[in-house]
Amino acid sequence: MTFGPCCDVAWGIHRDVTLSDGALLIDRRGLETLFQALGSQGYTVIAPTVRDGAIVYDEVDGIEELPAGVTDIQQPGSYRLSTRDDGALFGYAVGPHSWKKYLFRSEAVVFRARLDAERGFVPSEAGEPAATRYAFVGVRACEVAAIEVQDRVFLEGSHRERDYESRRDGAFVIAVQCGEPGGTCFCVSMHTGPRAESGFDLALTELVDAQLHEFVVEVGSARGGAIMASVPSRPAQSRDLGAARAVSDRAASRMGRTMESDGLPQRLAELLEHPQWDDVASRCLSCTNCTLVCPTCFCSSVEDTTDLTGTEAIRTRRWDSCFTLDHSYIHGGSVRASTRDQYRQWLTHKLSTWVDQFGTSGCVGCGRCITWCPVGIDLTAEVAALLAPAD
Amino acid sequence: MRPRPHQVLEVKIETADVTTIVVAPIDAEPPLVARAGQFNMLWMFGIGEVPISVSRIRRDGALVHTIRAVGVVTSALAGLDAGGVVGVRGPFGTGWDVDSAAGRDLVVVGGGIGLAPLRPVVEHVLANRGDYGRVSVLVGARTPKDIVFGEDIDQWQHSDLGVDVQVTVDVAGAEWPGHVGVVTDLIASAHFEPARTIAFVCGPEAMMRFATRALQELAVPLERIRLSAERNMQCAIAQCGHCQLGDVFVCRDGPVLAAARLLPLLAVRGR
């Protein structure tokens, strides 16, 4: 049994996957068992959890650390936690973290080298595979899309980024189909959600009301299917699938934001001297928050240091941001010296030149850059202003 | 992406702030082979890494790099002595594709240290002189003391291979017998047939813009003018994001780019 066409306009998904009768149904204990099964297979389980007044991604020991009955209220420049009375474990949108921090680490040693009298120096062997295999629990559709965007950057060019690759290859992805989009979400506009149709090992849809608390489980890979063999479940019935479908449909209808994305790359390329860039520059603090919370931003810088004896050199890679002066520095000064230049670079890269470079938009509509901007700059509003007919 | 240790074989002081180093691999791996216009990332142990174009192509596997000391890393590189050690990654980026100029008139325009990536072009043309039509080499520098590769230029001027070599400086005292003015002035007086000309230009962005305009005014087609772009580069493999210029990753898609591709990108200030 399948539900509806595979290319529902509201979902904006073009892959031929449906929420079908291969899906399973588990309860909270089943979810607990799934966590245990992941742990016994050697995965470090990373999941949403409440810390410092936000829902962040961190290592958890069990489902009791999930944000049960917690939700978030997001607006431009504003993020607040609140409670919900249904005890839902995934009843919120995305927080300040993204899975990027586990796959493309904020800081990583690129190589070490030791001085050597005969050979000059001896670099360390590159590409020690990541010791940790992660299971990511609660990956939203926009985040699955963001991981796939970074795959293109780090794995599909002429050079594969080894640290990213080893982490990515080992990662077990458990998606959660969004039921509670935030006030700054616009995945429907970017055609990345709210339903994840692929790119996961398992996908959960949380069904919660006064009587029941269950999860429809879609199996997206062989290893996903294998791990479900050790989890008590029953085949999802048509009413379960209908309820799951309703969760996604409802989420799609409750996006906090919209952004016109048709023809956007070409249109922005024509607007590089628009006065709106000066307008947004008068508000932007160049603080880099938007780039650091963005799940697709991939800029990094390297720093070379030595140990105290000067015989070992270490190259460290750190996240960088196109909002810094150093980012575009060449002898004589920075190419993008003003906030106007920097914001324009960020927005036009994200929404326009990214498509030329990687065949996909760099924006997945997660809304983080809007929520975490300290002055509440909303890129969907900036785009609308840029595209608005001239007076 | 780890650098390979190389040893400095020779050091040549070109000007007060420009130095050429010749380096060869210390390990037993095959040498790195670069084409004219490409660059390597040169690493000073524990100090940092910079992109430097190859300034001569040698057949013995040694790499030749000419460095202007403007920062911490370039100053350290310029301070190397023979026997010193430098790390090398590369080669990276696009080259001039000097073979594509065969059968054509060739105009080479180099401003300041911008002559470095063009010297291999001139040397290739001299070694294969019969493959090219008229050849003009136009060199600009700030002052006579800032002219790099003075001995090479002298040799090119006095070779009997029929290469028109012109030098100009921005500022000079009375002792300078040559031309004073911007390098683009030399384009108008150079001898070439615009319709069959290909031009390679490297120098400051403003100079490349004006040189391209001067060449276009003489009816050299824009698609046969190539420029070399400079941007912040750290990874050299299109992953760190620094060198982006519009949709171009200069490290991968450049540094040598068709003027028709590069000029519209440079036309947007602060891009």
Coordinates of N, CA and C in Angstrom, one line a residue, chain B residues 66-144:
Chain B
T66 N 59.9 32.4 -8.0 CA 60.3 33.8 -7.7 C 59.3 34.5 -6.8
I67 N 59.9 35.0 -5.7 CA 59.0 35.4 -4.5 C 59.3 36.8 -4.2
R68 N 58.2 37.6 -4.1 CA 58.3 38.9 -3.6 C 58.0 38.9 -2.1
A69 N 58.9 39.4 -1.3 CA 58.8 39.3 0.2 C 57.9 40.4 0.6
V70 N 56.6 40.1 0.9 CA 55.6 41.1 1.4 C 55.0 40.7 2.7
G71 N 55.2 39.5 3.2 CA 54.6 39.1 4.4 C 55.5 38.1 5.2
V72 N 55.0 37.5 6.2 CA 55.8 36.7 7.1 C 56.4 35.5 6.3
V73 N 55.5 34.8 5.5 CA 55.9 33.5 4.9 C 56.8 33.9 3.7
T74 N 56.4 34.9 2.9 CA 57.3 35.2 1.7 C 58.6 35.7 2.2
S75 N 58.7 36.4 3.3 CA 59.9 36.9 3.8 C 60.8 35.7 4.2
A76 N 60.2 34.8 4.9 CA 61.0 33.6 5.3 C 61.5 32.8 4.1
L77 N 60.7 32.7 3.0 CA 61.1 32.0 1.8 C 62.3 32.8 1.2
A78 N 62.1 34.1 1.1 CA 63.2 34.9 0.5 C 64.4 34.9 1.3
G79 N 64.4 34.5 2.6 CA 65.5 34.5 3.4 C 66.2 33.1 3.4
L80 N 65.7 32.2 2.6 CA 66.3 30.8 2.5 C 67.7 30.9 1.9
D81 N 68.6 30.0 2.4 CA 69.9 29.9 1.8 C 70.0 28.5 1.1
A82 N 71.0 28.4 0.2 CA 71.2 27.0 -0.4 C 71.3 26.0 0.7
G83 N 70.6 24.9 0.5 CA 70.6 23.8 1.5 C 69.4 23.9 2.4
G84 N 68.7 25.0 2.4 CA 67.5 25.2 3.2 C 66.4 24.2 2.8
V85 N 65.4 24.1 3.6 CA 64.3 23.2 3.3 C 63.0 23.9 3.2
V86 N 62.2 23.6 2.1 CA 60.9 24.1 1.9 C 60.0 23.0 1.6
G87 N 58.7 23.1 2.0 CA 57.7 22.1 1.7 C 57.0 22.5 0.4
V88 N 56.6 21.6 -0.4 CA 56.0 21.9 -1.7 C 54.7 21.0 -1.9
R89 N 53.6 21.6 -2.2 CA 52.4 20.9 -2.7 C 52.1 21.5 -4.1
G90 N 51.7 20.6 -5.0 CA 51.3 21.1 -6.3 C 51.6 20.1 -7.4
P91 N 51.7 20.5 -8.6 CA 51.3 21.9 -9.1 C 49.8 22.0 -9.1
F92 N 49.3 23.3 -9.1 CA 47.9 23.6 -9.1 C 47.5 24.5 -10.2
G93 N 46.3 24.5 -10.5 CA 45.7 25.5 -11.4 C 45.9 25.4 -12.9
T94 N 45.4 26.3 -13.6 CA 45.5 26.3 -15.0 C 46.8 27.0 -15.5
G95 N 47.3 26.6 -16.6 CA 48.5 27.3 -17.2 C 48.1 28.2 -18.3
W96 N 49.1 28.8 -18.9 CA 48.9 29.7 -20.0 C 48.5 29.0 -21.3
D97 N 48.8 27.7 -21.4 CA 48.6 26.9 -22.6 C 49.4 27.5 -23.8
V98 N 50.7 27.6 -23.6 CA 51.5 28.3 -24.6 C 51.4 27.6 -25.9
D99 N 51.2 26.3 -26.0 CA 51.1 25.6 -27.3 C 49.9 26.2 -28.1
S100 N 48.9 26.6 -27.4 CA 47.7 27.1 -28.2 C 48.0 28.4 -28.9
A101 N 49.2 29.0 -28.6 CA 49.6 30.3 -29.3 C 50.4 30.0 -30.5
A102 N 50.8 28.7 -30.7 CA 51.6 28.4 -31.9 C 50.9 28.9 -33.2
G103 N 51.7 29.4 -34.1 CA 51.2 29.9 -35.3 C 50.6 31.3 -35.3
R104 N 50.6 31.9 -34.1 CA 50.1 33.2 -33.9 C 51.1 34.2 -33.5
D105 N 50.8 35.5 -33.6 CA 51.6 36.5 -33.0 C 51.3 36.4 -31.5
L106 N 52.3 36.7 -30.7 CA 52.1 36.6 -29.2 C 52.6 37.9 -28.6
V107 N 51.7 38.4 -27.7 CA 52.1 39.6 -26.9 C 52.1 39.1 -25.4
V108 N 53.2 39.3 -24.8 CA 53.3 39.0 -23.4 C 53.5 40.3 -22.6
V109 N 52.6 40.5 -21.6 CA 52.6 41.7 -20.8 C 52.8 41.4 -19.4
G110 N 53.9 41.8 -18.8 CA 54.1 41.5 -17.4 C 54.4 42.7 -16.6
G111 N 53.7 42.9 -15.5 CA 53.8 44.1 -14.6 C 54.4 43.6 -13.3
G112 N 55.6 44.1 -12.9 CA 56.2 43.8 -11.6 C 56.5 42.3 -11.5
I113 N 56.2 41.8 -10.4 CA 56.4 40.4 -10.1 C 55.5 39.5 -11.1
G114 N 54.6 40.2 -11.7 CA 53.7 39.5 -12.7 C 54.5 38.9 -13.9
L115 N 55.8 39.3 -14.0 CA 56.6 38.7 -15.1 C 57.0 37.3 -14.8
A116 N 57.0 37.0 -13.5 CA 57.5 35.7 -13.0 C 56.7 34.5 -13.7
P117 N 55.4 34.5 -13.7 CA 54.8 33.3 -14.3 C 54.8 33.4 -15.9
L118 N 55.3 34.5 -16.4 CA 55.3 34.7 -17.8 C 56.7 34.3 -18.4
R119 N 57.8 34.3 -17.5 CA 59.1 34.0 -18.0 C 59.1 32.6 -18.7
P120 N 58.5 31.6 -18.1 CA 58.5 30.3 -18.8 C 57.9 30.4 -20.2
V121 N 56.9 31.3 -20.4 CA 56.3 31.4 -21.7 C 57.4 32.0 -22.7
V122 N 58.1 33.0 -22.3 CA 59.1 33.6 -23.2 C 60.1 32.6 -23.5
E123 N 60.5 31.9 -22.5 CA 61.6 30.9 -22.7 C 61.2 29.8 -23.6
H124 N 59.9 29.4 -23.5 CA 59.4 28.3 -24.4 C 59.4 28.8 -25.8
V125 N 58.9 30.1 -25.9 CA 58.8 30.7 -27.3 C 60.2 30.8 -27.9
L126 N 61.2 31.2 -27.1 CA 62.5 31.4 -27.7 C 63.1 30.0 -28.1
A127 N 62.8 29.0 -27.3 CA 63.3 27.6 -27.6 C 62.5 27.0 -28.8
N128 N 61.4 27.6 -29.1 CA 60.6 27.0 -30.3 C 60.2 28.2 -31.2
R129 N 61.1 29.1 -31.5 CA 60.9 30.4 -32.1 C 60.1 30.2 -33.4
G130 N 60.4 29.1 -34.2 CA 59.8 29.0 -35.5 C 58.3 28.7 -35.4
D131 N 57.8 28.3 -34.2 CA 56.4 28.0 -34.1 C 55.5 29.2 -33.9
Y132 N 56.1 30.4 -33.7 CA 55.3 31.6 -33.4 C 55.6 32.7 -34.5
G133 N 54.6 33.5 -34.6 CA 54.8 34.7 -35.5 C 55.6 35.8 -34.8
R134 N 55.1 37.0 -34.9 CA 55.7 38.1 -34.2 C 55.6 37.9 -32.7
V135 N 56.6 38.2 -31.9 CA 56.5 38.0 -30.5 C 56.9 39.3 -29.8
S136 N 56.1 39.9 -28.9 CA 56.4 41.1 -28.2 C 56.4 40.8 -26.7
V137 N 57.4 41.2 -26.0 CA 57.4 41.0 -24.5 C 57.5 42.4 -23.9
L138 N 56.4 42.8 -23.2 CA 56.3 44.1 -22.7 C 56.4 44.1 -21.2
V139 N 57.4 44.7 -20.6 CA 57.7 44.6 -19.2 C 57.5 45.9 -18.5
G140 N 56.8 45.9 -17.4 CA 56.6 47.1 -16.6 C 57.1 46.9 -15.2
A141 N 57.7 48.0 -14.6 CA 58.1 47.9 -13.2 C 58.0 49.3 -12.6
R142 N 58.0 49.4 -11.2 CA 57.8 50.7 -10.6 C 59.0 51.6 -10.9
T143 N 60.2 51.1 -10.6 CA 61.4 51.8 -10.9 C 62.5 50.9 -11.5
P144 N 63.5 51.5 -12.1 CA 64.5 50.6 -12.7 C 65.1 49.5 -11.8

